[in-house]
PDB file of C-alpha atoms and ligand atoms in Angstrom:
ATOM      1  CA  MET A   5      -5.372 -30.087 -14.885  1.00 50.00           C
ATOM      2  CA  LYS A   6      -2.402 -30.621 -12.252  1.00 54.00           C
ATOM      3  CA  ARG A   7      -0.078 -32.769 -14.284  1.00 56.00           C
ATOM      4  CA  CYS A   8       3.506 -31.599 -15.040  1.00 69.00           C
ATOM      5  CA  SER A   9       6.183 -33.568 -17.429  1.00 59.00           C
ATOM      6  CA  VAL A  10       9.098 -33.546 -14.802  1.00 58.00           C
ATOM      7  CA  LEU A  11       6.159 -35.635 -12.592  1.00 54.00           C
ATOM      8  CA  VAL A  12       4.276 -37.610 -14.935  1.00 49.00           C
ATOM      9  CA  ALA A  13       6.434 -40.472 -15.447  1.00 47.00           C
ATOM     10  CA  LEU A  14       6.652 -41.031 -11.269  1.00 50.00           C
ATOM     11  CA  VAL A  15       2.975 -40.078 -10.480  1.00 49.00           C
ATOM     12  CA  LEU A  16       1.836 -42.741 -13.278  1.00 46.00           C
ATOM     13  CA  SER A  17       3.669 -45.466 -12.399  1.00 42.00           C
ATOM     14  CA  LEU A  18       2.033 -45.404  -9.040  1.00 47.00           C
ATOM     15  CA  SER A  19      -1.150 -44.940 -10.071  1.00 40.00           C
ATOM     16  CA  LEU A  20      -1.268 -41.702  -7.439  1.00 46.00           C
ATOM     17  CA  PRO A  21      -3.433 -38.247  -8.569  1.00 48.00           C
ATOM     18  CA  ALA A  22      -0.675 -35.693 -10.459  1.00 59.00           C
ATOM     19  CA  TRP A  23       1.102 -33.030  -7.978  1.00 70.00           C
ATOM     20  CA  ALA A  24      -0.050 -29.394  -8.414  1.00 87.00           C
ATOM     21  CA  HIS A  25       2.252 -27.339  -9.200  1.00 93.00           C
ATOM     22  CA  PHE A  26       1.970 -23.768  -7.725  1.00 97.00           C
ATOM     23  CA  GLY A  27       2.711 -20.144  -8.445  1.00 98.00           C
ATOM     24  CA  MET A  28       4.692 -19.021  -5.356  1.00 98.00           C
ATOM     25  CA  LEU A  29       5.112 -15.266  -3.605  1.00 98.00           C
ATOM     26  CA  ILE A  30       6.853 -15.376  -0.545  1.00 98.00           C
ATOM     27  CA  PRO A  31       7.877 -12.183   1.391  1.00 98.00           C
ATOM     28  CA  SER A  32      10.270 -12.836   4.239  1.00 98.00           C
ATOM     29  CA  ARG A  33       7.667 -11.717   7.227  1.00 97.00           C
ATOM     30  CA  PRO A  34       3.641 -12.257   6.365  1.00 98.00           C
ATOM     31  CA  VAL A  35       3.609  -9.361   8.949  1.00 98.00           C
ATOM     32  CA  ILE A  36       5.727  -5.995   9.401  1.00 97.00           C
ATOM     33  CA  ALA A  37       5.723  -4.913  12.707  1.00 96.00           C
ATOM     34  CA  GLN A  38       7.359  -1.506  13.712  1.00 94.00           C
ATOM     35  CA  ALA A  39      10.960  -3.660  15.557  1.00 95.00           C
ATOM     36  CA  ASP A  40      10.836  -5.325  12.063  1.00 95.00           C
ATOM     37  CA  PRO A  41      13.323  -4.503   9.386  1.00 95.00           C
ATOM     38  CA  LYS A  42      11.701  -2.369   7.219  1.00 96.00           C
ATOM     39  CA  THR A  43      12.307  -4.523   3.736  1.00 97.00           C
ATOM     40  CA  VAL A  44      10.512  -7.000   2.361  1.00 97.00           C
ATOM     41  CA  GLU A  45      11.721  -9.931   0.516  1.00 98.00           C
ATOM     42  CA  LEU A  46       9.794 -11.749  -1.580  1.00 98.00           C
ATOM     43  CA  SER A  47      10.881 -15.187  -3.528  1.00 98.00           C
ATOM     44  CA  LEU A  48       9.297 -16.006  -6.611  1.00 98.00           C
ATOM     45  CA  SER A  49       9.013 -19.516  -8.440  1.00 98.00           C
ATOM     46  CA  PHE A  50       6.546 -22.063 -10.181  1.00 98.00           C
ATOM     47  CA  SER A  51       6.795 -24.561  -7.494  1.00 97.00           C
ATOM     48  CA  HIS A  52       5.393 -28.341  -6.189  1.00 97.00           C
ATOM     49  CA  PRO A  53       5.029 -25.917  -2.402  1.00 97.00           C
ATOM     50  CA  MET A  54       4.224 -29.502  -0.652  1.00 97.00           C
ATOM     51  CA  GLU A  55       6.409 -31.729  -2.373  1.00 95.00           C
ATOM     52  CA  GLY A  56       9.438 -29.407  -2.702  1.00 96.00           C
ATOM     53  CA  VAL A  57       9.982 -30.160  -6.340  1.00 96.00           C
ATOM     54  CA  GLY A  58      10.873 -27.128  -7.522  1.00 96.00           C
ATOM     55  CA  MET A  59      10.839 -26.083 -11.510  1.00 96.00           C
ATOM     56  CA  ASP A  60      12.050 -23.184 -13.299  1.00 97.00           C
ATOM     57  CA  MET A  61      10.902 -20.904 -13.713  1.00 97.00           C
ATOM     58  CA  ALA A  62      11.392 -17.839 -16.652  1.00 98.00           C
ATOM     59  CA  LYS A  63      11.640 -14.243 -15.708  1.00 98.00           C
ATOM     60  CA  PRO A  64       7.995 -13.016 -15.018  1.00 98.00           C
ATOM     61  CA  LYS A  65       6.757 -10.783 -16.917  1.00 98.00           C
ATOM     62  CA  ALA A  66       5.639  -8.611 -14.309  1.00 98.00           C
ATOM     63  CA  CYS A  67       5.688  -7.943 -10.681  1.00 98.00           C
ATOM     64  CA  GLY A  68       4.402  -4.841  -8.710  1.00 98.00           C
ATOM     65  CA  VAL A  69       3.146  -4.251  -5.812  1.00 98.00           C
ATOM     66  CA  LEU A  70      -0.685  -2.492  -5.047  1.00 98.00           C
ATOM     67  CA  ALA A  71      -0.753   0.005  -2.116  1.00 96.00           C
ATOM     68  CA  GLY A  72      -4.687   1.880  -1.343  1.00 91.00           C
ATOM     69  CA  SER A  73      -4.052   2.818  -5.006  1.00 91.00           C
ATOM     70  CA  ALA A  74      -1.113   3.402  -5.820  1.00 95.00           C
ATOM     71  CA  ARG A  75       1.205   0.900  -8.180  1.00 98.00           C
ATOM     72  CA  GLU A  76       4.721   0.783  -7.896  1.00 98.00           C
ATOM     73  CA  ASP A  77       6.341  -1.671 -10.781  1.00 98.00           C
ATOM     74  CA  LEU A  78       9.128  -3.854  -9.178  1.00 98.00           C
ATOM     75  CA  THR A  79       9.872  -5.959 -12.639  1.00 98.00           C
ATOM     76  CA  PRO A  80      13.439  -3.809 -12.615  1.00 98.00           C
ATOM     77  CA  GLY A  81      14.195  -5.308  -9.357  1.00 98.00           C
ATOM     78  CA  LEU A  82      13.953  -8.775  -9.862  1.00 98.00           C
ATOM     79  CA  ARG A  83      16.876 -10.813  -9.865  1.00 98.00           C
ATOM     80  CA  PRO A  84      17.234 -14.618 -10.000  1.00 98.00           C
ATOM     81  CA  ALA A  85      17.574 -16.912  -7.565  1.00 98.00           C
ATOM     82  CA  SER A  86      16.874 -20.443  -6.374  1.00 98.00           C
ATOM     83  CA  VAL A  87      14.076 -22.439  -4.922  1.00 98.00           C
ATOM     84  CA  MET A  88      13.895 -25.899  -4.496  1.00 97.00           C
ATOM     85  CA  GLY A  89      16.736 -26.053  -6.504  1.00 97.00           C
ATOM     86  CA  LYS A  90      16.170 -24.637  -9.435  1.00 98.00           C
ATOM     87  CA  ALA A  91      15.638 -21.539 -11.568  1.00 98.00           C
ATOM     88  CA  ALA A  92      13.160 -19.114  -9.329  1.00 98.00           C
ATOM     89  CA  TRP A  93      13.139 -14.992  -8.431  1.00 98.00           C
ATOM     90  CA  SER A  94      13.417 -12.712  -5.731  1.00 98.00           C
ATOM     91  CA  ALA A  95      13.130  -9.538  -5.484  1.00 98.00           C
ATOM     92  CA  ALA A  96      13.000  -6.384  -2.344  1.00 98.00           C
ATOM     93  CA  TYR A  97      10.618  -3.980  -0.772  1.00 98.00           C
ATOM     94  CA  THR A  98      11.117  -1.497   1.392  1.00 98.00           C
ATOM     95  CA  VAL A  99       7.808  -0.006   3.269  1.00 97.00           C
ATOM     96  CA  LYS A 100       8.009   3.872   4.475  1.00 93.00           C
ATOM     97  CA  ARG A 101       4.505   4.165   6.071  1.00 95.00           C
ATOM     98  CA  PRO A 102       2.087   1.271   6.413  1.00 97.00           C
ATOM     99  CA  GLY A 103      -0.848   0.712   4.397  1.00 97.00           C
ATOM    100  CA  VAL A 104      -1.296  -3.145   3.047  1.00 98.00           C
ATOM    101  CA  TYR A 105       0.314  -4.155   0.474  1.00 98.00           C
ATOM    102  CA  ILE A 106       0.248  -6.374  -2.598  1.00 98.00           C
ATOM    103  CA  PHE A 107       2.705  -8.182  -3.908  1.00 98.00           C
ATOM    104  CA  HIS A 108       1.406 -10.363  -7.344  1.00 98.00           C
ATOM    105  CA  PHE A 109       3.036 -10.952 -10.304  1.00 98.00           C
ATOM    106  CA  GLU A 110       2.612 -12.194 -14.132  1.00 98.00           C
ATOM    107  CA  PRO A 111       4.897 -15.286 -14.949  1.00 98.00           C
ATOM    108  CA  GLU A 112       5.771 -15.633 -18.358  1.00 98.00           C
ATOM    109  CA  PRO A 113       3.627 -18.862 -19.865  1.00 97.00           C
ATOM    110  CA  TYR A 114       5.114 -22.203 -18.986  1.00 96.00           C
ATOM    111  CA  TRP A 115       4.208 -24.654 -21.496  1.00 95.00           C
ATOM    112  CA  GLU A 116       3.888 -28.514 -20.191  1.00 92.00           C
ATOM    113  CA  PRO A 117       3.573 -30.573 -22.943  1.00 92.00           C
ATOM    114  CA  ALA A 118       2.212 -33.302 -20.791  1.00 89.00           C
ATOM    115  CA  GLU A 119      -0.756 -31.517 -21.177  1.00 89.00           C
ATOM    116  CA  ASP A 120      -0.389 -30.295 -24.670  1.00 94.00           C
ATOM    117  CA  SER A 121      -0.982 -26.310 -23.234  1.00 95.00           C
ATOM    118  CA  PHE A 122       0.240 -23.204 -21.628  1.00 97.00           C
ATOM    119  CA  ILE A 123       0.426 -22.296 -17.598  1.00 96.00           C
ATOM    120  CA  VAL A 124      -0.089 -19.156 -16.631  1.00 97.00           C
ATOM    121  CA  HIS A 125      -0.755 -18.015 -12.163  1.00 97.00           C
ATOM    122  CA  TYR A 126      -1.922 -15.176 -11.214  1.00 98.00           C
ATOM    123  CA  THR A 127       0.246 -14.903  -7.907  1.00 98.00           C
ATOM    124  CA  LYS A 128      -0.007 -12.209  -4.793  1.00 98.00           C
ATOM    125  CA  VAL A 129       0.326 -12.249  -1.409  1.00 98.00           C
ATOM    126  CA  VAL A 130      -1.112  -9.258   1.236  1.00 98.00           C
ATOM    127  CA  VAL A 131       1.209  -8.387   3.645  1.00 98.00           C
ATOM    128  CA  PRO A 132      -0.161  -5.736   6.022  1.00 98.00           C
ATOM    129  CA  ALA A 133       2.424  -2.755   8.163  1.00 98.00           C
ATOM    130  CA  PHE A 134       2.914  -1.191  10.946  1.00 97.00           C
ATOM    131  CA  GLY A 135      -0.543  -2.479  12.011  1.00 96.00           C
ATOM    132  CA  GLU A 136      -2.996  -0.786   9.041  1.00 96.00           C
ATOM    133  CA  GLU A 137      -5.679  -3.046   7.699  1.00 96.00           C
ATOM    134  CA  GLU A 138      -8.189  -0.942   4.930  1.00 95.00           C
ATOM    135  CA  GLY A 139      -7.964  -2.037   1.541  1.00 96.00           C
ATOM    136  CA  TRP A 140      -7.312  -5.637   1.994  1.00 98.00           C
ATOM    137  CA  ASP A 141      -9.385  -7.172  -0.652  1.00 97.00           C
ATOM    138  CA  ARG A 142      -8.717  -4.766  -2.847  1.00 97.00           C
ATOM    139  CA  GLU A 143      -8.033  -6.215  -6.591  1.00 98.00           C
ATOM    140  CA  VAL A 144      -4.634  -6.449  -8.727  1.00 98.00           C
ATOM    141  CA  GLY A 145      -7.058  -6.904 -11.381  1.00 98.00           C
ATOM    142  CA  HIS A 146      -5.677 -10.385 -12.665  1.00 98.00           C
ATOM    143  CA  PRO A 147      -7.504 -12.238 -15.628  1.00 97.00           C
ATOM    144  CA  ILE A 148      -8.873 -14.835 -13.212  1.00 98.00           C
ATOM    145  CA  GLU A 149      -8.129 -13.362  -9.039  1.00 98.00           C
ATOM    146  CA  ILE A 150      -9.447 -15.088  -5.500  1.00 98.00           C
ATOM    147  CA  VAL A 151     -10.495 -12.054  -4.005  1.00 98.00           C
ATOM    148  CA  PRO A 152     -10.480 -12.715  -0.264  1.00 98.00           C
ATOM    149  CA  LEU A 153     -13.800 -12.230   2.363  1.00 98.00           C
ATOM    150  CA  THR A 154     -11.218 -13.476   4.996  1.00 98.00           C
ATOM    151  CA  ARG A 155      -9.059 -10.382   6.163  1.00 98.00           C
ATOM    152  CA  PRO A 156      -5.250 -12.827   4.803  1.00 98.00           C
ATOM    153  CA  PHE A 157      -3.861 -12.062   7.029  1.00 98.00           C
ATOM    154  CA  GLY A 158      -3.761 -12.133  11.179  1.00 98.00           C
ATOM    155  CA  LEU A 159      -5.138 -15.552  11.137  1.00 98.00           C
ATOM    156  CA  TYR A 160      -5.110 -18.482  13.547  1.00 98.00           C
ATOM    157  CA  ALA A 161      -3.894 -22.380  11.890  1.00 98.00           C
ATOM    158  CA  GLY A 162      -8.007 -23.730  12.466  1.00 98.00           C
ATOM    159  CA  ASN A 163     -10.310 -20.419  10.649  1.00 98.00           C
ATOM    160  CA  VAL A 164     -11.946 -21.107   8.111  1.00 98.00           C
ATOM    161  CA  PHE A 165     -10.864 -18.826   4.814  1.00 98.00           C
ATOM    162  CA  GLN A 166     -13.211 -17.495   1.810  1.00 98.00           C
ATOM    163  CA  GLY A 167     -13.478 -16.157  -1.009  1.00 98.00           C
ATOM    164  CA  ILE A 168     -14.469 -15.418  -4.110  1.00 98.00           C
ATOM    165  CA  VAL A 169     -13.051 -16.471  -7.257  1.00 98.00           C
ATOM    166  CA  LYS A 170     -13.250 -13.706 -10.262  1.00 98.00           C
ATOM    167  CA  GLN A 171     -12.758 -13.678 -13.946  1.00 97.00           C
ATOM    168  CA  ASN A 172     -11.816 -11.053 -16.296  1.00 96.00           C
ATOM    169  CA  GLY A 173     -14.015  -9.113 -13.133  1.00 97.00           C
ATOM    170  CA  LYS A 174     -17.037 -11.328 -12.577  1.00 98.00           C
ATOM    171  CA  PRO A 175     -17.942 -14.015 -10.060  1.00 98.00           C
ATOM    172  CA  ALA A 176     -16.801 -17.673 -11.745  1.00 98.00           C
ATOM    173  CA  PRO A 177     -19.467 -19.728 -10.723  1.00 98.00           C
ATOM    174  CA  TYR A 178     -18.745 -23.676  -9.674  1.00 98.00           C
ATOM    175  CA  ALA A 179     -14.462 -22.369 -10.209  1.00 97.00           C
ATOM    176  CA  GLU A 180     -11.902 -25.113  -9.165  1.00 98.00           C
ATOM    177  CA  VAL A 181     -10.449 -24.322  -6.474  1.00 98.00           C
ATOM    178  CA  GLU A 182      -6.366 -25.918  -5.530  1.00 98.00           C
ATOM    179  CA  ILE A 183      -4.813 -26.043  -1.729  1.00 98.00           C
ATOM    180  CA  GLU A 184      -1.670 -26.413  -0.720  1.00 98.00           C
ATOM    181  CA  PHE A 185       0.421 -26.871   2.291  1.00 98.00           C
ATOM    182  CA  TYR A 186       3.460 -24.337   1.794  1.00 98.00           C
ATOM    183  CA  ASN A 187       5.517 -27.902   3.507  1.00 98.00           C
ATOM    184  CA  ARG A 188       9.042 -25.812   3.757  1.00 97.00           C
ATOM    185  CA  GLU A 189      10.856 -28.045   6.483  1.00 96.00           C
ATOM    186  CA  GLY A 190       9.682 -31.225   5.055  1.00 97.00           C
ATOM    187  CA  LYS A 191       8.856 -32.307   7.817  1.00 97.00           C
ATOM    188  CA  ALA A 192       4.846 -32.623   6.844  1.00 97.00           C
ATOM    189  CA  VAL A 193       3.625 -35.978   5.254  1.00 97.00           C
ATOM    190  CA  PRO A 194       0.703 -36.660   3.460  1.00 96.00           C
ATOM    191  CA  PRO A 195      -1.768 -39.513   4.884  1.00 97.00           C
ATOM    192  CA  THR A 196      -2.691 -40.317   1.534  1.00 96.00           C
ATOM    193  CA  ALA A 197      -2.201 -38.676  -1.904  1.00 94.00           C
ATOM    194  CA  TYR A 198      -4.995 -36.751  -1.943  1.00 95.00           C
ATOM    195  CA  GLN A 199      -4.217 -34.584   1.089  1.00 96.00           C
ATOM    196  CA  VAL A 200      -0.847 -33.843  -1.739  1.00 96.00           C
ATOM    197  CA  THR A 201      -3.672 -30.745  -3.166  1.00 97.00           C
ATOM    198  CA  GLN A 202      -6.949 -30.293  -1.820  1.00 97.00           C
ATOM    199  CA  VAL A 203     -10.026 -29.374  -3.464  1.00 98.00           C
ATOM    200  CA  VAL A 204     -13.568 -27.365  -3.299  1.00 98.00           C
ATOM    201  CA  LYS A 205     -15.442 -25.565  -5.796  1.00 98.00           C
ATOM    202  CA  ALA A 206     -16.745 -22.484  -5.477  1.00 98.00           C
ATOM    203  CA  ASP A 207     -20.280 -22.053  -4.444  1.00 98.00           C
ATOM    204  CA  ARG A 208     -22.975 -20.250  -7.393  1.00 98.00           C
ATOM    205  CA  ASN A 209     -21.725 -16.792  -6.585  1.00 98.00           C
ATOM    206  CA  GLY A 210     -18.282 -18.114  -6.982  1.00 98.00           C
ATOM    207  CA  VAL A 211     -17.162 -17.966  -2.983  1.00 98.00           C
ATOM    208  CA  PHE A 212     -15.135 -20.942  -1.488  1.00 98.00           C
ATOM    209  CA  THR A 213     -14.305 -21.640   1.597  1.00 98.00           C
ATOM    210  CA  TYR A 214     -11.923 -23.434   3.333  1.00 98.00           C
ATOM    211  CA  ALA A 215     -10.283 -24.387   6.962  1.00 98.00           C
ATOM    212  CA  VAL A 216      -6.981 -24.143   7.289  1.00 98.00           C
ATOM    213  CA  PRO A 217      -6.072 -27.617   9.573  1.00 98.00           C
ATOM    214  CA  ARG A 218      -2.551 -26.594  10.676  1.00 97.00           C
ATOM    215  CA  ALA A 219       0.060 -23.202  10.739  1.00 98.00           C
ATOM    216  CA  GLY A 220       2.403 -21.533   8.190  1.00 98.00           C
ATOM    217  CA  TRP A 221       1.756 -20.362   4.908  1.00 98.00           C
ATOM    218  CA  TRP A 222      -1.017 -22.111   2.469  1.00 98.00           C
ATOM    219  CA  SER A 223      -1.923 -21.591  -1.030  1.00 98.00           C
ATOM    220  CA  PHE A 224      -5.169 -21.021  -2.757  1.00 98.00           C
ATOM    221  CA  ALA A 225      -5.923 -21.314  -6.520  1.00 98.00           C
ATOM    222  CA  ALA A 226      -8.136 -20.614  -8.667  1.00 98.00           C
ATOM    223  CA  LEU A 227      -8.081 -22.306 -11.707  1.00 97.00           C
ATOM    224  CA  ALA A 228      -9.963 -22.487 -15.111  1.00 96.00           C
ATOM    225  CA  PRO A 229      -9.709 -22.976 -18.500  1.00 96.00           C
ATOM    226  CA  ALA A 230      -7.951 -19.089 -20.605  1.00 95.00           C
ATOM    227  CA  ASP A 231     -10.407 -17.196 -23.015  1.00 93.00           C
ATOM    228  CA  PHE A 232      -7.226 -16.408 -25.565  1.00 94.00           C
ATOM    229  CA  LYS A 233      -5.288 -19.349 -27.286  1.00 96.00           C
ATOM    230  CA  LEU A 234      -1.259 -19.106 -26.955  1.00 96.00           C
ATOM    231  CA  LYS A 235       1.257 -20.062 -30.153  1.00 96.00           C
ATOM    232  CA  LYS A 236       3.915 -22.781 -29.893  1.00 96.00           C
ATOM    233  CA  ASP A 237       5.319 -23.932 -32.981  1.00 94.00           C
ATOM    234  CA  GLY A 238       2.516 -22.365 -35.056  1.00 96.00           C
ATOM    235  CA  LYS A 239      -0.344 -24.101 -34.158  1.00 96.00           C
ATOM    236  CA  ASP A 240      -2.849 -22.086 -30.794  1.00 97.00           C
ATOM    237  CA  LYS A 241      -2.270 -23.892 -27.964  1.00 97.00           C
ATOM    238  CA  ALA A 242      -5.181 -24.314 -24.800  1.00 97.00           C
ATOM    239  CA  VAL A 243      -4.144 -22.177 -21.698  1.00 97.00           C
ATOM    240  CA  GLU A 244      -4.653 -22.630 -17.793  1.00 96.00           C
ATOM    241  CA  ILE A 245      -4.746 -19.694 -15.802  1.00 97.00           C
ATOM    242  CA  GLY A 246      -5.081 -19.942 -12.652  1.00 98.00           C
ATOM    243  CA  GLY A 247      -5.653 -16.744  -9.847  1.00 98.00           C
ATOM    244  CA  VAL A 248      -3.515 -17.787  -6.877  1.00 98.00           C
ATOM    245  CA  ILE A 249      -3.090 -16.073  -3.252  1.00 98.00           C
ATOM    246  CA  TRP A 250      -1.272 -17.110  -0.465  1.00 99.00           C
ATOM    247  CA  VAL A 251      -1.996 -16.960   2.849  1.00 99.00           C
ATOM    248  CA  TYR A 252       0.115 -17.088   6.703  1.00 98.00           C
ATOM    249  CA  PHE A 253      -2.225 -19.019   9.499  1.00 98.00           C
ATOM    250  CA  HIS A 254      -0.084 -18.770  12.988  1.00 98.00           C
ATOM    251  CA  ALA A 255      -0.037 -21.227  15.484  1.00 98.00           C
ATOM    252  CA  TRP A 256      -2.101 -20.160  18.460  1.00 97.00           C
ATOM    253  CA  GLN A 257      -0.094 -18.458  21.529  1.00 97.00           C
ATOM    254  CA  GLU A 258       0.324 -18.596  25.072  1.00 97.00           C
ATOM    255  CA  LYS A 259       2.683 -17.194  27.269  1.00 96.00           C
TER     256      LYS A 259
HETATM  257 CU1   CU B 564       4.387 -29.648 -11.919  1.00 75.96          CU
END
């Protein structure tokens, strides 16, 4: 599931589990308070967040924001960017009123020769502005999606995060969820290869639980085989779909 041609040779040579790639959607701040700049910068990429190894990402098929029941298309404003030295995308969005803003994108299918399949990670992040908190569990409507059961902002490191995996709008029993820390500063050192990507499974109702060990951005990716195929050189190929949510956990603070 998680092997990537860029890394496969190295990984095999070390006999370690392969590192996982994730759709990444990182906003310039996890929460927008009154005193903050009103414009959120969004960074979109397809990368290995713990290892800090990037991959080139084609221009996403769609990028948007859902606030309440209002949807806005951010695709026309996508600009080329660089993440971990590879092709990535950025967008900017100016928040005009209190609300819970669910930013999301759908990438072009990524062809992965090592798996003989395509990968599509539908990715989102939930950013609250000016004290509003209603609507944090709204569904974007992706073919596979994590719907948070824990309010996905204002969290502390150490909190448990729970979500329900939905595929085509219905709970996905025993779905696999991969979890990874965004090792932005490169300081985190996994004690073993198994800590690069952690794995939990949903229960029979599609609900999964994970306790977050430290502050920062964390990604949760629900993975499943797609119920459709895509063509590569005229042949039908399997597609792995991922529903990714990024969640920020704050460090405990004292005065
Ligand atoms: Cu990869």
